[in-house]
C-alpha positions as MATLAB code, in Angstrom:
seq = 'XXXXXXXXXXXXXXXXXXXXXXXXXXXXXXXXXXXXXXXXXXXXXXXXXXXXXXXXXXXXXXXXXXXXXXXXXXXXXXXXXXXXXXXXXXXXXXXXXXXXXXXXXXXXXXXXXXXXXXXXXXXXXXXXXXXXXXXXXXXXXXXXXXXXXXXXXXXXXXXXXXXXXXXXXXXXXXXXXXXXXXXXXXXXXXXXXXXXXXXXXXXXXXXXXXXXXXXXXXXXXXXXXXXXXXXXXXXXXXXXXXXXXXXXXXXXXXXXXXXXXXXXXXXXXXXXXXXXXXXXXXXXXXXXXXXXXXXXXXXXXXXXXXXXXXXXXXXXXXXXXXXXXXXXXXXXXXXXXXXXXXXXXXXXXXXXXXXXXXXXXXXXXXXXXXXXXXXXXXXXXXXXXXXXXXXXXXXXXXXXXXXXXXXXXXXXXXXXXXXXXXXXXXXXXXXXXXXXXXXXXXXXXXXXXXXXXXXXXXXXXXXXXXXXXXXXXXXXXXXXXXXXXXXXXXXXXXXXXXXXXXXXXXXXXXXXXXXXXXXXXXXXXXXXXXXXXXXXXXXXXXXXXXXXXXXXXXXXXXXXXXXXXXXXXXXXXXXXXXXXXXXXXXXXXXXXXXXXXXXXXXXXXXXXXXXXXXXXXXXXXXXXXXXXXXXXXXXXXXXXXXXXXXXXXXXXXXXXXXXXXXXXXXXXXXXXXXXXXXXXXXXXXXXXXXXXXXXXXXXXXXXXXXXXXXXXXXXXXXXXXXX';
ca = [
       0.000    0.000    0.000;
       3.022    2.233    0.450;
       3.231    2.761   -3.307;
      -0.218    4.390   -3.235;
       0.886    7.117   -0.831;
       1.258   10.541   -2.333;
       3.848   12.059    0.008;
       4.705   15.003   -2.237;
       2.144   17.229   -0.567;
       3.400   16.255    2.890;
       7.119   16.713    2.215;
       7.200   20.483    2.672;
       5.377   20.226    6.001;
       7.654   17.341    7.076;
      10.769   19.396    6.342;
       9.402   22.576    7.908;
       8.283   20.956   11.176;
      11.372   18.779   11.612;
      13.777   21.634   10.901;
      12.070   23.623   13.635;
      12.370   20.665   16.004;
      16.075   20.249   15.232;
      16.745   23.965   15.721;
      15.089   23.817   19.134;
      16.983   20.610   19.914;
      20.362   22.122   19.032;
      19.597   25.248   21.044;
      18.696   23.172   24.110;
      21.782   20.962   23.763;
      24.200   23.863   23.309;
      22.681   25.673   26.285;
      23.658   22.758   28.522;
      26.826   21.561   26.791;
      29.021   22.927   29.580;
      26.908   21.459   32.391;
      27.645   18.195   34.158;
      24.534   16.544   32.724;
      21.252   17.274   30.985;
      18.425   18.249   33.294;
      15.153   16.327   33.242;
      13.428   18.878   31.004;
      16.169   18.599   28.393;
      16.124   14.800   28.533;
      12.374   14.736   28.025;
      12.531   17.310   25.228;
      15.258   15.464   23.320;
      13.372   12.198   23.789;
      10.127   13.718   22.482;
      11.895   15.366   19.547;
      13.459   12.095   18.432;
      10.176   10.271   18.984;
       8.343   12.800   16.787;
      10.975   12.738   14.036;
      11.015    8.952   14.147;
       7.263    8.779   13.724;
       6.982   11.321   10.920;
      10.000    9.835    9.105;
       8.424    6.403    9.394;
       5.244    7.659    7.743;
       7.330    9.245    4.971;
       9.327    5.984    4.658;
      12.736    7.577    5.258;
      14.195    4.466    6.865;
      17.691    5.737    7.694;
      16.346    8.837    9.459;
      13.833    6.685   11.319;
      16.533    4.266   12.458;
      18.996    6.866   13.718;
      16.244    8.851   15.478;
      14.966    5.671   17.125;
      18.441    4.734   18.342;
      19.027    8.154   19.940;
      15.545    7.907   21.435;
      16.623    4.567   22.963;
      19.520    6.277   24.725;
      17.394    9.009   26.252;
      14.662    6.537   27.147;
      17.261    4.565   29.101;
      18.625    7.710   30.783;
      15.129    8.899   31.648;
      13.965    5.578   33.090;
      17.096    4.280   34.837;
      18.927    7.515   35.786;
      22.445    6.083   35.293;
      25.350    7.754   37.061;
      28.448    9.167   35.413;
      27.005    9.611   31.927;
      29.836   11.059   29.748;
      28.072   14.345   29.091;
      30.316   15.822   26.394;
      30.277   12.553   24.474;
      26.491   12.465   24.719;
      26.292   16.050   23.423;
      28.454   15.075   20.442;
      26.203   12.092   19.693;
      23.097   14.295   19.726;
      24.695   16.864   17.435;
      25.948   14.125   15.091;
      22.434   12.741   14.749;
      21.089   16.275   14.225;
      23.680   16.905   11.495;
      22.823   13.643    9.733;
      19.078   14.337    9.727;
      19.642   17.931    8.579;
      21.877   16.726    5.750;
      19.245   14.221    4.624;
      16.544   16.874    4.723;
      18.750   19.191    2.646;
      18.850   16.485   -0.011;
      15.082   16.163    0.091;
      14.619   19.931   -0.114;
      16.799   20.006   -3.246;
      14.653   17.346   -4.913;
      17.009   14.463   -4.162;
      16.667   11.288   -2.147;
      17.447   10.659    1.523;
      20.052    8.076    0.574;
      22.645    8.599    3.315;
      23.739    5.653    5.428;
      23.308    5.847    9.194;
      24.963    2.502    9.935;
      28.145    3.993   11.383;
      26.211    6.489   13.530;
      23.838    3.773   14.755;
      26.793    1.531   15.609;
      28.373    4.329   17.672;
      25.075    4.951   19.445;
      24.705    1.235   20.155;
      28.191    1.153   21.631;
      27.448    4.208   23.779;
      24.156    2.720   25.015;
      25.864   -0.566   25.843;
      28.469    1.268   27.903;
      25.699    3.025   29.829;
      23.890   -0.238   30.508;
      27.149   -1.848   31.595;
      27.217    0.503   34.603;
      23.776   -0.739   35.684;
      24.067   -4.517   35.234;
      22.109   -5.215   38.385;
      19.099   -3.321   37.006;
      16.802   -4.810   34.403;
      15.788   -1.951   32.162;
      12.923   -2.304   29.741;
      13.883   -1.805   26.098;
      12.538    1.229   24.277;
      10.463   -0.606   21.678;
       8.481    1.560   19.302;
       4.842    1.030   20.145;
       1.926    3.233   19.289;
      -0.634    4.079   22.002;
      -2.750    0.990   22.621;
      -4.398    1.778   25.940;
      -6.020    4.917   27.248;
      -6.341    5.250   31.003;
      -9.180    7.599   31.740;
     -10.211    9.027   35.046;
     -13.752   10.087   34.112;
     -14.007   12.805   36.697;
     -16.010   15.656   35.224;
     -16.917   19.085   36.498;
     -20.171   20.947   36.166;
     -18.666   22.729   33.146;
     -17.815   19.513   31.295;
     -19.694   18.565   28.120;
     -19.703   15.210   26.345;
     -19.797   14.858   22.577;
     -20.089   12.164   19.984;
     -18.385   13.121   16.714;
     -18.708   11.184   13.468;
     -16.695   12.178   10.380;
     -16.852   10.782    6.856;
     -14.305   11.448    4.142;
     -14.564   11.654    0.359;
     -14.016    8.226   -1.259;
     -10.964    9.418   -3.193;
      -9.207   10.827   -0.103;
      -5.560    9.746    0.092;
      -4.151    8.883    3.537;
      -7.435    9.440    5.353;
      -5.774    8.286    8.577;
      -3.407   11.280    8.450;
      -6.327   13.659    7.939;
      -8.096   12.026   10.880;
      -5.006   12.524   13.017;
      -5.082   16.251   12.195;
      -8.559   16.448   13.737;
      -7.448   14.552   16.853;
      -4.404   16.778   17.227;
      -6.513   19.943   16.942;
      -8.796   18.701   19.737;
      -6.009   17.673   22.103;
      -5.582   21.111   23.687;
      -9.245   21.398   24.719;
      -9.821   17.735   25.580;
     -10.297   16.518   29.122;
     -10.923   13.006   27.765;
     -10.528   11.907   24.154;
     -11.125    8.533   22.462;
     -11.189    7.710   18.777;
     -11.877    4.690   16.602;
      -9.926    3.296   14.792;
      -7.352    3.649   17.562;
      -4.078    3.255   15.641;
      -4.210    5.879   12.895;
      -0.490    6.581   12.651;
       1.492    3.403   12.053;
      -1.398    1.240   10.800;
      -1.741    2.092    7.116;
      -4.892   -0.021    6.793;
      -6.712    2.364    9.155;
      -7.073    4.792    6.250;
      -9.205    2.319    4.309;
     -11.245    1.530    7.435;
     -11.960    5.249    7.952;
     -13.113    5.634    4.355;
     -15.398    2.631    4.717;
     -16.781    3.091    8.253;
     -16.050    6.734    9.046;
     -14.017    8.171   11.924;
     -15.541    8.159   15.422;
     -14.535   10.411   18.292;
     -15.718   10.651   21.894;
     -14.779   13.948   23.509;
     -15.109   15.347   27.015;
     -14.356   19.081   27.068;
     -15.529   22.381   28.508;
     -16.376   23.953   25.144;
     -19.842   24.547   23.716;
     -21.365   22.717   20.772;
     -21.093   25.858   18.636;
     -17.386   26.234   19.425;
     -16.794   22.599   18.514;
     -18.706   22.976   15.252;
     -16.523   25.967   14.463;
     -13.371   23.870   14.983;
     -14.517   20.918   12.845;
     -16.141   21.839    9.560;
     -16.914   20.192    6.263;
     -14.515   20.943    3.481;
     -11.446   19.627    1.774;
     -11.501   15.850    2.358;
     -14.190   15.851    5.083;
     -17.509   15.252    3.334;
     -19.755   15.300    6.424;
     -19.555   16.176   10.123;
     -22.006   14.947   12.759;
     -21.575   16.347   16.292;
     -24.009   15.421   19.033;
     -23.890   16.393   22.693;
     -24.620   13.342   24.830;
     -25.028   12.559   28.499;
     -22.198   11.470   30.790;
     -23.791    8.024   31.107;
     -23.924    7.591   27.350;
     -20.361    8.867   27.085;
     -19.217    6.167   29.514;
     -20.698    3.531   27.219;
     -17.789    4.295   24.922;
     -18.196    3.402   21.279;
     -21.359    1.476   22.045;
     -22.851    4.951   21.678;
     -22.122    4.506   17.974;
     -23.679    1.068   17.926;
     -20.334   -0.728   17.665;
     -16.971   -0.861   19.320;
     -15.398   -2.616   22.315;
     -17.492   -3.538   25.290;
     -16.680   -1.506   28.396;
     -16.745   -2.917   31.909;
     -17.033   -0.403   34.735;
     -18.357   -2.734   37.468;
     -15.812   -5.577   37.752;
     -12.907   -5.673   40.167;
      -9.394   -4.691   39.182;
      -8.278   -8.325   38.984;
     -11.230   -9.291   36.794;
     -10.655   -6.330   34.478;
      -6.954   -7.156   34.161;
      -7.710  -10.789   33.381;
     -10.266   -9.825   30.753;
      -7.862   -7.319   29.264;
      -5.093   -9.911   29.037;
      -7.515  -12.249   27.282;
      -8.394   -9.545   24.760;
     -11.951   -9.096   25.953;
     -11.733   -5.328   25.565;
      -9.702   -5.204   22.404;
      -7.250   -2.309   22.648;
      -9.549    0.018   24.572;
      -9.710   -0.069   28.351;
     -11.691    2.475   30.370;
     -11.526    2.475   34.138;
     -13.049    4.516   36.918;
     -10.744    6.995   38.618;
      -9.993    4.875   41.687;
      -9.407    1.726   39.655;
      -7.245    3.560   37.140;
      -5.038    4.860   39.950;
      -4.401    1.289   41.152;
      -3.571    0.024   37.703;
      -1.310    2.995   37.008;
       0.903    1.930   39.890;
       1.461   -1.435   38.211;
       1.664   -0.091   34.662;
       5.074    0.557   33.041;
       4.479    3.083   30.303;
       6.169    2.657   26.976;
       7.086    5.501   24.632;
       3.962    6.768   22.904;
       1.357    5.856   25.557;
      -1.144    8.599   26.210;
      -2.123    8.811   29.843;
      -4.955   11.063   30.878;
      -4.997   11.870   34.550;
      -7.166   14.020   36.743;
      -5.638   17.010   38.468;
      -8.241   16.840   41.242;
     -11.874   17.644   41.849;
     -13.064   20.708   40.040;
      -9.993   20.803   37.795;
      -9.646   19.805   34.181;
      -7.473   16.898   33.107;
      -4.348   17.013   31.002;
      -2.248   14.685   28.917;
       0.603   13.453   31.091;
       2.728   12.828   28.054;
       2.643   16.498   27.123;
       3.994   19.333   29.233;
       1.647   22.216   29.789;
       2.024   24.563   26.882;
       2.337   28.274   27.235;
      -0.678   30.133   25.987;
      -0.110   31.162   22.419;
      -0.470   34.866   21.889;
       0.164   34.845   18.171;
      -0.634   32.464   15.332;
       1.828   31.968   12.491;
       1.702   30.889    8.886;
       4.553   29.640    6.733;
       5.073   31.568    3.480;
       7.497   30.928    0.643;
      10.366   33.419    0.907;
      10.232   34.027   -2.838;
       6.695   35.341   -2.465;
       7.898   37.702    0.253;
      10.676   38.942   -2.022;
       8.204   39.447   -4.849;
       5.861   41.336   -2.541;
       8.746   43.543   -1.388;
       9.631   44.306   -5.012;
       6.030   45.260   -5.724;
       6.007   47.589   -2.724;
       9.158   49.215   -4.093;
       7.491   49.720   -7.467;
       4.448   51.148   -5.676;
       6.651   53.697   -3.905;
       8.240   54.711   -7.214;
       4.824   54.972   -8.895;
       3.593   57.085   -6.002;
       6.464   59.510   -6.590;
       5.740   59.556  -10.339;
       2.117   60.531   -9.678;
       2.786   63.153   -7.020;
       5.665   64.760   -8.939;
       3.956   64.735  -12.322;
       4.587   67.880  -14.346;
       0.884   68.158  -15.210;
       0.199   69.046  -11.569;
       2.442   72.101  -11.723;
       0.198   74.226  -13.941;
      -0.086   77.750  -12.419;
      -3.467   78.487  -10.847;
      -4.591   74.848  -10.828;
      -6.602   74.045   -7.687;
      -5.915   70.524   -6.448;
      -7.239   70.552   -2.892;
      -9.248   67.340   -3.289;
      -6.405   65.674   -5.144;
      -3.870   66.488   -2.442;
      -6.279   65.228    0.230;
      -6.749   61.919   -1.588;
      -3.019   61.739   -2.341;
      -2.208   62.215    1.353;
      -4.469   59.290    2.239;
      -2.806   57.144   -0.431;
       0.652   58.039    0.873;
      -0.390   57.077    4.403;
      -1.739   53.703    3.268;
       1.369   53.026    1.179;
       3.608   53.904    4.141;
       1.637   51.649    6.500;
       1.748   48.844    3.952;
       5.489   49.280    3.609;
       5.966   49.167    7.385;
       3.960   45.944    7.636;
       5.890   44.252    4.841;
       9.197   45.386    6.300;
       8.265   44.009    9.715;
       7.320   40.689    8.109;
      10.817   40.422    6.654;
      12.522   41.181    9.949;
      13.731   38.084   11.779;
      15.801   37.756   14.972;
      19.471   36.819   14.882;
      18.921   34.011   17.398;
      19.173   31.105   14.949;
      22.241   32.590   13.266;
      23.945   33.087   16.615;
      23.091   29.530   17.685;
      24.857   28.207   14.586;
      27.953   30.089   15.713;
      27.575   28.427   19.124;
      27.794   25.085   17.362;
      30.922   26.156   15.469;
      32.638   27.214   18.702;
      31.789   23.857   20.278;
      33.028   21.761   17.328;
      36.222   23.709   16.596;
      37.251   24.063   20.244;
      36.815   20.304   20.767;
      38.976   19.490   17.761;
      41.657   21.969   18.799;
      41.603   20.845   22.433;
      40.683   24.285   23.777;
      38.290   25.000   26.621;
      36.134   27.815   25.240;
      32.748   29.098   26.317;
      30.294   30.930   24.076;
      28.274   33.985   25.066;
      25.415   35.682   23.206;
      24.255   39.252   23.800;
      21.351   40.862   21.968;
      20.540   37.787   19.893;
      16.880   38.878   19.686;
      17.887   41.884   17.560;
      15.842   41.784   14.341;
      17.359   42.209   10.889;
      16.055   41.907    7.329;
      16.109   38.260    6.227;
      18.253   39.034    3.174;
      20.810   40.678    5.455;
      20.972   37.549    7.635;
      21.654   35.389    4.596;
      24.553   37.659    3.633;
      26.225   37.748    7.053;
      26.122   34.037    7.937;
      29.346   33.170    6.112;
      31.277   36.249    7.326;
      30.278   35.492   10.910;
      31.398   31.895   10.533;
      34.866   32.992    9.358;
      35.236   35.504   12.190;
      34.144   33.038   14.857;
      36.481   30.333   13.552;
      39.384   32.771   13.516;
      38.686   33.762   17.114;
      38.645   30.131   18.243;
      41.580   28.966   16.130;
      44.275   31.624   16.508;
      42.589   34.304   18.586;
      42.331   32.300   21.816;
      45.470   30.598   23.130;
      45.834   26.994   24.249;
      45.322   26.149   27.903;
      49.087   25.947   28.457;
      49.700   29.335   26.852;
      46.936   30.973   28.891;
      48.290   29.461   32.095;
      51.796   30.718   31.285;
      50.389   34.237   30.863;
      48.571   34.029   34.173;
      45.111   33.869   32.582;
      42.862   31.888   34.883;
      39.518   32.410   33.166;
      38.272   30.161   30.390;
      38.618   31.178   26.775;
      35.523   33.043   25.699;
      33.946   34.069   22.412;
      31.202   36.694   22.689;
      28.750   37.362   19.883;
      26.764   40.566   20.381;
      24.243   42.596   18.407;
      22.554   45.958   18.791;
      20.910   48.576   16.602;
      22.180   52.135   16.358;
      21.486   54.903   13.833;
      19.586   52.629   11.467;
      22.331   50.021   11.402;
      22.895   46.777   13.247;
      26.248   46.356   14.950;
      27.388   42.746   15.284;
      30.535   42.128   17.289;
      32.706   39.004   17.539;
      34.937   39.423   20.597;
      37.390   37.068   22.272;
      39.615   37.216   25.348;
      42.614   35.762   23.569;
      46.070   37.022   22.701;
      44.959   39.934   20.531;
      46.589   41.014   17.283;
      50.364   41.453   17.098;
      51.004   44.835   15.426;
      54.698   44.129   14.861;
      54.041   40.747   13.302;
      51.377   42.140   10.969;
      53.696   44.924    9.775;
      56.540   42.449    9.184;
      54.373   40.228    7.013;
      52.942   43.236    5.185;
      56.483   44.451    4.408;
      57.424   40.977    3.257;
      54.487   40.863    0.863;
      55.140   44.453   -0.307;
      51.776   45.699    0.907;
      53.141   48.877    2.532;
      54.483   52.133    1.186;
      58.301   51.672    1.277;
      58.784   55.376    1.994;
      56.535   55.341    5.055;
      57.706   54.435    8.555;
      55.938   51.705   10.522;
      55.305   54.119   13.366;
      53.270   56.364   11.074;
      50.578   53.723   10.654;
      47.713   53.865   13.118;
      46.537   50.703   14.838;
      43.344   50.821   12.783;
      45.332   50.900    9.522;
      47.565   48.042   10.655;
      44.707   45.798   11.767;
      42.864   46.357    8.485;
      45.826   44.740    6.684;
      44.636   41.285    7.790;
      41.587   41.707    5.521;
      43.734   41.803    2.372;
      43.612   38.735    0.086;
      46.284   36.159    0.890;
      47.281   37.754    4.179;
      47.482   35.582    7.296;
      49.233   35.944   10.638;
      49.249   32.184   11.234;
      52.613   30.509   10.786;
      51.000   27.077   10.608;
      48.201   26.113    8.250;
      45.339   24.403   10.090;
      41.986   22.993    9.076;
      40.395   26.336    9.887;
      42.905   29.080    9.074;
      46.367   30.005    7.900;
      45.841   29.978    4.138;
      45.176   33.705    3.839;
      41.584   33.280    2.694;
      38.494   34.158    4.661;
      38.956   37.708    5.905;
      38.929   39.168    2.390;
      35.735   37.171    1.755;
      34.275   38.649    4.937;
      34.997   42.201    3.797;
      33.694   41.712    0.256;
      30.454   40.093    1.476;
      29.867   42.852    3.997;
      30.577   45.584    1.456;
      28.029   44.052   -0.922;
      25.266   44.962    1.517;
      26.632   48.393    2.344;
      28.353   47.374    5.568;
      31.815   47.813    7.035;
      34.203   45.802    9.195;
      36.130   47.484   11.982;
      38.865   45.740   13.959;
      39.943   46.610   17.474;
      42.511   44.739   19.508;
      44.412   44.968   22.764;
      47.576   42.819   22.912;
      47.236   40.116   25.535;
      43.566   40.865   26.201;
      41.711   40.018   23.014;
      40.181   41.360   19.822;
      36.857   42.707   18.572;
      35.621   42.345   15.000;
      32.714   44.757   14.547;
      30.327   44.489   11.611;
      28.192   47.547   10.871;
      25.468   46.742    8.389;
      22.131   48.308    7.397;
      18.974   46.954    8.995;
      17.355   46.533    5.592;
      18.237   46.782    1.934;
      14.810   47.730    0.679;
      13.287   51.182    1.301;
      14.646   54.155    3.234;
      13.627   57.739    3.986;
      15.949   60.077    2.138;
      16.758   63.730    1.451;
      17.120   64.464   -2.267;
      19.853   67.013   -3.141;
      21.042   68.642   -6.334;
      24.731   69.159   -7.207;
      25.282   70.573  -10.705;
      23.278   68.378  -13.065;
      23.489   65.399  -10.713;
      21.112   64.220   -8.013;
      22.111   62.609   -4.738;
      20.165   61.077   -1.843;
      21.237   60.836    1.787;
      19.406   58.890    4.480;
      17.309   61.131    6.712;
      18.632   59.488    9.882;
      22.151   60.746    9.072;
      21.136   64.398    8.685;
      21.546   66.544   11.769;
      20.553   69.956   10.359;
      20.572   72.252    7.296;
      22.482   75.529    7.559;
      23.142   78.574    5.382;
      26.772   79.514    5.932;
      28.556   82.704    4.939;
      31.734   82.362    2.910;
      33.854   83.953    5.683;
      32.907   81.086    8.012;
      34.903   78.663    5.808;
      38.523   78.058    6.830;
      40.954   76.559    4.318;
      44.138   74.766    5.440;
      47.348   74.874    3.351;
      46.835   71.254    2.262;
      43.435   72.145    0.774;
      41.228   70.763    3.559;
      38.278   72.978    4.453;
      36.488   73.498    7.758;
      33.339   75.442    8.491;
      32.784   77.292   11.756;
      29.283   76.764   13.183;
      28.407   78.172   16.611;
      32.062   78.368   17.546;
      32.963   74.811   16.517;
      34.848   73.711   13.431;
      33.521   70.874   11.284;
      35.238   69.184    8.336;
      33.623   70.253    5.067;
      33.235   68.273    1.847;
      32.191   69.996   -1.367;
      30.246   67.175   -2.998;
      30.715   68.646   -6.492;
      34.478   68.833   -6.066;
      34.593   65.380   -4.423;
      33.086   63.701   -7.491;
      34.433   66.109  -10.112;
      31.065   67.531  -11.120;
      30.943   70.555  -13.454;
      28.736   73.640  -13.133;
      28.241   73.372   -9.371;
      28.077   76.334   -6.983;
      31.201   77.578   -5.217;
      29.847   80.305   -2.914;
      28.498   78.757    0.278;
      25.905   81.541    0.598;
      24.321   80.423   -2.680;
      24.138   76.754   -1.721;
      23.188   74.713    1.336;
      25.333   73.159    4.061;
      24.071   69.752    5.266;
      25.455   68.687    8.633;
      25.562   64.887    8.864;
      26.411   62.650   11.798;
      27.446   59.022   11.990;
      29.131   57.050   14.752;
      29.352   60.181   16.908;
      31.285   62.033   14.222;
      29.930   65.107   12.443;
      30.929   66.880    9.233;
      29.286   69.075    6.600;
      28.380   68.443    2.976;
      28.047   71.432    0.654;
      25.404   70.968   -2.046;
      23.705   73.297   -4.540;
      20.045   72.800   -3.600;
      17.701   70.676   -1.512;
      14.871   69.118   -3.526;
      12.913   67.503   -0.713;
      12.285   64.412    1.364;
      10.840   61.186   -0.009;
      10.913   57.422    0.382;
      13.698   55.834   -1.604;
      13.757   52.338   -3.079;
      17.352   51.178   -2.765;
      18.814   49.531   -5.861;
      22.361   48.138   -6.061;
      24.902   49.820   -8.299;
      25.420   47.577  -11.367;
      28.402   45.226  -11.187;
      29.958   46.639  -14.354;
      30.472   49.970  -12.557;
      33.535   50.094  -10.340;
      32.776   50.656   -6.663;
      33.016   54.361   -5.822;
      33.863   55.484   -2.326;
      31.000   57.220   -0.586;
      28.226   55.620   -2.683;
      26.098   52.703   -1.451;
      23.478   52.379   -4.188;
      21.113   54.185   -6.506;
      17.403   54.839   -6.924;
      14.838   56.078   -9.406;
      13.029   59.316   -8.665;
       9.456   60.178   -9.541;
      10.460   62.137  -12.651;
      12.471   59.188  -13.971;
      15.917   60.499  -13.025;
      18.495   58.229  -11.413;
      19.894   59.457   -8.082;
      22.983   58.135   -6.289;
      22.671   57.207   -2.608;
      25.463   58.542   -0.414;
      27.239   56.324    2.098;
      28.083   58.591    5.037;
      30.411   56.000    6.603;
      32.366   55.780    3.348;
      32.738   59.561    3.240;
      33.939   59.569    6.852;
      36.680   57.036    6.102;
      38.379   59.515    3.808;
];
């Protein structure tokens, strides 16, 4: 029957849900990697994650993923049930991450349209060996094996409150429905959060493929005890898609206790016999797979029952209180619902918003509106409303694209763990500001640069234990990844408490590779200039080539990737104390608020957030130094001045400062003035990259199209400051 399954429609959901589970798993594991052991919550969470992945992979018939997930589940089942002492924690962490890597790699193949054809034999053998070593420390204990078994018995304590309602639900599905058992499971899963008691027939709708045919033939039957109304239940379960009909009937508690006899068929239920008689009948198969007991009787049996993975146990929390599934931890109340959307659709929507902004400018700046004496009061009123809606729409779309850096930072945590283990270094990882939100496209661009920086910090930034001890360093090696937003940019720092950069060594290698001006003394170079040398292609301070560094590649890739998105890399270091690699990148690449300026026949745009004020300055307030540099005196303070026309060699631009406009800009606590001919106005700007065939020009970060069709260049204030 497996050949009849159409899993194509389920694959995307399988990949999406399991990737989320593995991300949460890795985060939990890395949080406790430096502890002595996993706490009970982590053990249960890892066990449940593997159990879920095993089950869903089994349905999808990905045998290798199922096998490796089941084997790791075995280990955590044993740890959870037997509580062995002296579990090698670091080794266990490595096993969990190895399994996570294998499953992720297989899912990557599936996402690319390939097959999950990897072999897990070696991983399973290592897990078997690890489990055997754990059991060897507890030979005197007989531990039950973790055998995969779907829920076969439901223990129900039928204690109801005055608010409880009892329902009989009968669903039928369209005859051509594929995998009706999976669709039935969706209904059961949706009811789980409101259910005090829940029974369904057929019982095994997950691993038993034949249950799908039985549901199509006989329908799907549910008995539900909950505190919701009939109308609320009807709202949750509706006809549509594969469900052809829905029958929901509120019944009495007595009829509910009859079980599936209320449907006219199903297992016979015995509520009057003694515990011994019920157990004997159950062992003889008198009840089939369904056993319902009164509260007192269920409590006695529960003491004797050893639960296996997958059993659902419904217990009462006490008189007047609702029941809960023991298998599931109490979930936090969801405040927000989410929907998964293809990223390409988001990108397309963002492009359309950009075109809308440009079209808005075209309409509002149309030459036909500039006819003298033309009254356009109603037009301007309607246009103002349109602008407001377009701005709100843009804000919503931008917020939808913003995602936290948490997952990216967690990947760096994994890199620190793996590399430090291989290099034999004791290094801890610290995250600060990981909830900072950045445009998704920005995150994709910075993942590789961050990986290079983190590896460099671990490999030749932090010393070995012996070297740290010789220097009197008692604290552990530490890599700190931090993020914050400032002035419309996100600052991401990679800091370590290692040896720091060696200025003398960098200068020696730079001289050797002829990277320095031979007429310039080493002492004339600032620390910032020296440290930036390590970003040049082929430059490395490592004398020994390792798996992670020393070849002179990586840092130049970091710089080029960051520059592509309008960012910069700054390097700070204190010898003997550590280094800081600071990335400064824009929050988004899409739409910004800008001031449009005219210089000669050229148009420029500068981000509004960078502008401090506009000033008319008299010519006598300008001071010129012998080397040609100009400063402008404003309220008794001198500010560096850049004539934008002269900077870019533009003809026919104004020279007298009284005829033009001085724009004071500020970035990174530094201020200077730009002299331009005229200010055109403020408007939203759709950022477009400068074409690749144009050589990168200092001080420019992109271009845009204005409402009248002209192309304007976007100024990069940070780039102007560097000069």
